[in-house]
mmCIF file of C-alpha atoms in Angstrom:
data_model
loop_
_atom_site.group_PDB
_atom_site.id
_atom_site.type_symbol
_atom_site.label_atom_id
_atom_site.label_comp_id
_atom_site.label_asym_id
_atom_site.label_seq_id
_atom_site.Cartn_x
_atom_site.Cartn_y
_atom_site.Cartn_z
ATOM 1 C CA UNK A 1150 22.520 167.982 22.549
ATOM 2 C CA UNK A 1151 26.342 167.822 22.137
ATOM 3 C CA UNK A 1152 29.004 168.738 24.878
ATOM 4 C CA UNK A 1153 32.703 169.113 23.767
ATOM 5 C CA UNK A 1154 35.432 168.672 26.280
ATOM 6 C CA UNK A 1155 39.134 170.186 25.508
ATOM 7 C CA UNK A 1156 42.390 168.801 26.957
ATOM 8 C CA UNK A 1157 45.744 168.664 26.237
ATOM 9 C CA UNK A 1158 46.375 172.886 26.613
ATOM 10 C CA UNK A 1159 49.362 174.001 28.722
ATOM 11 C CA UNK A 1160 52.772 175.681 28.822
ATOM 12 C CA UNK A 1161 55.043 175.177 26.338
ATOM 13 C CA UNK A 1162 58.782 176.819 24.802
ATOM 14 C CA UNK A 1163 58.723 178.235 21.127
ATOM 15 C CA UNK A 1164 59.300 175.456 18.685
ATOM 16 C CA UNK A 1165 57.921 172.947 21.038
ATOM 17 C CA UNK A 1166 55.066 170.824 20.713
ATOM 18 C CA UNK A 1167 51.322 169.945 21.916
ATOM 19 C CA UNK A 1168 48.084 168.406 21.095
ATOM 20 C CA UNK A 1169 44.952 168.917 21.844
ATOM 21 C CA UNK A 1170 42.338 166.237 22.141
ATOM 22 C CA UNK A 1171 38.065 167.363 21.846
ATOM 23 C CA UNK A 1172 35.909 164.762 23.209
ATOM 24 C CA UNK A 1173 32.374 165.034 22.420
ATOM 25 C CA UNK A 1174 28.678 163.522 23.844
ATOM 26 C CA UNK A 1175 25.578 163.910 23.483
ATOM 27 C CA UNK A 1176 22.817 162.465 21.215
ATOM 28 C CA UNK A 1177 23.413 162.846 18.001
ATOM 29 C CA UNK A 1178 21.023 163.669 15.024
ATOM 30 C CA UNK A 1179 23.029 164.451 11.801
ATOM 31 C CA UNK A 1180 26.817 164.142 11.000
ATOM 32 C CA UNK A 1181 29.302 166.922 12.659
ATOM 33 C CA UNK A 1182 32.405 168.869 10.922
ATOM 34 C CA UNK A 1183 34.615 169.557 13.827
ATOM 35 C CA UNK A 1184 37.186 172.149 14.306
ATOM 36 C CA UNK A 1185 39.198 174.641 16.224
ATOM 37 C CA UNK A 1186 38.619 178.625 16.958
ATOM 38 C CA UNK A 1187 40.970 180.198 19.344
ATOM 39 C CA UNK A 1188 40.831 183.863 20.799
ATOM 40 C CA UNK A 1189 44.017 185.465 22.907
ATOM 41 C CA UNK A 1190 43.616 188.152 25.067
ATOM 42 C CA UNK A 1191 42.499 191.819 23.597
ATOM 43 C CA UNK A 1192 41.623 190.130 20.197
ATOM 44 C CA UNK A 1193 38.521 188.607 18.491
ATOM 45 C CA UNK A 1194 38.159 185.089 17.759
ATOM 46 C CA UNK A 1195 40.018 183.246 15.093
ATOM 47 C CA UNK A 1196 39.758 180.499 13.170
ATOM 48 C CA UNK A 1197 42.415 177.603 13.479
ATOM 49 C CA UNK A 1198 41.389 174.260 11.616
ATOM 50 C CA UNK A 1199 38.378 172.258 10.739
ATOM 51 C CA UNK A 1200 37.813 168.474 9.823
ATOM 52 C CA UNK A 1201 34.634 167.335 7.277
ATOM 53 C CA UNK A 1202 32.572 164.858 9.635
ATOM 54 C CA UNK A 1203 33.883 162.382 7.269
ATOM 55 C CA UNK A 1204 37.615 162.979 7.313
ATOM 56 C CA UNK A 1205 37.910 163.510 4.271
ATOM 57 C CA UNK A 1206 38.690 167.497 3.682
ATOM 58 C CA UNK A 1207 40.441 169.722 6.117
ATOM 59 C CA UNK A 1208 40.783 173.675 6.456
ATOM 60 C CA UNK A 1209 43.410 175.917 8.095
ATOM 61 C CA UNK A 1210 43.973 179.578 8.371
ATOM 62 C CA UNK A 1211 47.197 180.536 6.743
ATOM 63 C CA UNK A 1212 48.795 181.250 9.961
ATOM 64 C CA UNK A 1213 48.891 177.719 11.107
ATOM 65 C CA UNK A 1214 49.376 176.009 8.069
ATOM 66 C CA UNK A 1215 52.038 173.518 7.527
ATOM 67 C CA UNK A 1216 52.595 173.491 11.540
ATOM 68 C CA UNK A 1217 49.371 172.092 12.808
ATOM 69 C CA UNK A 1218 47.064 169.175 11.816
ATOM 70 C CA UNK A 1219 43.598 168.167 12.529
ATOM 71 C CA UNK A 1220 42.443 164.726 12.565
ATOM 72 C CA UNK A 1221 39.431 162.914 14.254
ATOM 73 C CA UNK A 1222 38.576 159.677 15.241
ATOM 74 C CA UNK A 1223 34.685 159.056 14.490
ATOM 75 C CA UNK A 1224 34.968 156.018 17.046
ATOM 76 C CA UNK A 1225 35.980 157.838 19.789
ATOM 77 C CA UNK A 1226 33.862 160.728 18.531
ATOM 78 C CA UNK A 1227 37.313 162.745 19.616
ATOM 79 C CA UNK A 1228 38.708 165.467 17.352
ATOM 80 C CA UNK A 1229 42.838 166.623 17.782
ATOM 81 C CA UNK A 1230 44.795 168.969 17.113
ATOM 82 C CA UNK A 1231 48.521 168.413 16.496
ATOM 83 C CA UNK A 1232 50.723 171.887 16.903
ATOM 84 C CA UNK A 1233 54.046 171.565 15.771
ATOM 85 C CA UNK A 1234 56.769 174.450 15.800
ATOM 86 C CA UNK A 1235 54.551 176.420 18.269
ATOM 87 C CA UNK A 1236 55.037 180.457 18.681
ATOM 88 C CA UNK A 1237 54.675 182.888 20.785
ATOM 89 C CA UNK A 1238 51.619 184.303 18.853
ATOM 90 C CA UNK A 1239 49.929 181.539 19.141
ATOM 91 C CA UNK A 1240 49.052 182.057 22.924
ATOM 92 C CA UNK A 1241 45.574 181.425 23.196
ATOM 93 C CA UNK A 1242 42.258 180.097 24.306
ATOM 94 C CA UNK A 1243 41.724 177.310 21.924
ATOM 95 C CA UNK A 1244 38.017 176.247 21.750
ATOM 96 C CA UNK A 1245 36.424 173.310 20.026
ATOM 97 C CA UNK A 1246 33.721 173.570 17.946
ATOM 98 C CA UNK A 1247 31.021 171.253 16.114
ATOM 99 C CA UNK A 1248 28.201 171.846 13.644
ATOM 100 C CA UNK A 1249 26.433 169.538 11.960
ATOM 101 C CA UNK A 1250 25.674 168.868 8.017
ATOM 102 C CA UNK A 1251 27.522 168.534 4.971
ATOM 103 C CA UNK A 1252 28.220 172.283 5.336
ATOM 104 C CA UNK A 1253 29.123 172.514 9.079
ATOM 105 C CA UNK A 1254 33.024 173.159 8.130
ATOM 106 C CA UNK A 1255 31.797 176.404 6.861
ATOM 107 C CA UNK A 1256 30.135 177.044 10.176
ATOM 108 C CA UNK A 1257 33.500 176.473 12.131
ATOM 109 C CA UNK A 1258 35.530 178.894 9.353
ATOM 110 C CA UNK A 1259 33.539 181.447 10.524
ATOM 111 C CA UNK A 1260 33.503 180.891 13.614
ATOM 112 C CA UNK A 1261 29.879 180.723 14.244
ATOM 113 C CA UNK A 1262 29.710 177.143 14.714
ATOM 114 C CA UNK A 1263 26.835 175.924 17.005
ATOM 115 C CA UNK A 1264 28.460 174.327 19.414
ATOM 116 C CA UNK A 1265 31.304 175.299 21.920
ATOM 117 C CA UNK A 1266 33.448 173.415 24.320
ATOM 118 C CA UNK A 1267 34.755 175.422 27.745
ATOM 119 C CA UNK A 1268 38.403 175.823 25.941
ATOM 120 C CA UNK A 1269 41.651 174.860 26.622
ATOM 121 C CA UNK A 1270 44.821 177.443 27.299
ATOM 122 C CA UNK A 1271 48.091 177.027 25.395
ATOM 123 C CA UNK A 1272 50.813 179.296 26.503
ATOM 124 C CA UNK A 1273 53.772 179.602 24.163
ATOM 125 C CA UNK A 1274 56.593 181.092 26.025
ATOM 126 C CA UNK A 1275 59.940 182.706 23.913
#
């Protein structure tokens, strides 16, 4: 019932910047917490950042902190991701994800969120 759809993902130098952008449709039954999960090649997924459906609270795993920022904007039911100071170890697939309730940013944490988008690449070069 929802479809997320990831853009923004490319090739970038270390210390350079991108953002990601997470559309999402579909009929909608409850409210959402958003987020990002990413997974690079030989590892297992990891979380990145989530976003309450209201706004209000967000989450990031230590790694990221202070460098990226999550934001959504409920009107254009589109979630972002800012990534500032990029590094090589944060080549990636970087998925969207979406679960809805009060409790959904939980979901995304742990990765087991219930819905996926096709993901995005972001290639951090040295």
């Amino acid at each position: 019932q929802v479809q997320l759809v990831e853009s923004g993902g490319g090739l970038v130098q270390a210390g350079g910047s991108l953002r990601l952008s997470c559309a999402a449709s579909g009929r909608t039954v409850s409210t959402y917490a958003m987020g990002w999960v990413r997974q690079a090649p030989g590892k297992e997924r990891q979380f990145v950042a989530a976003i309450s459906w209201s706004g209000g609270s967000t989450y990031y795993a230590d790694s990221v902190k202070g460098r990226f920022t999550i934001s959504r904007d409920s009107a254009k039911n589109t979630v972002y991701l800012q990534m500032n100071s990029l590094k090589p170890e944060d080549t990636a697939v970087y998925y969207c994800n979406a679960h809805p309730g009060n409790s959904g940013e939980r979901m995304v944490v742990t990765t087991i969120a219930r819905y996926w988008g096709q993901g995005t690449q972001v290639t951090v070069s040295s």
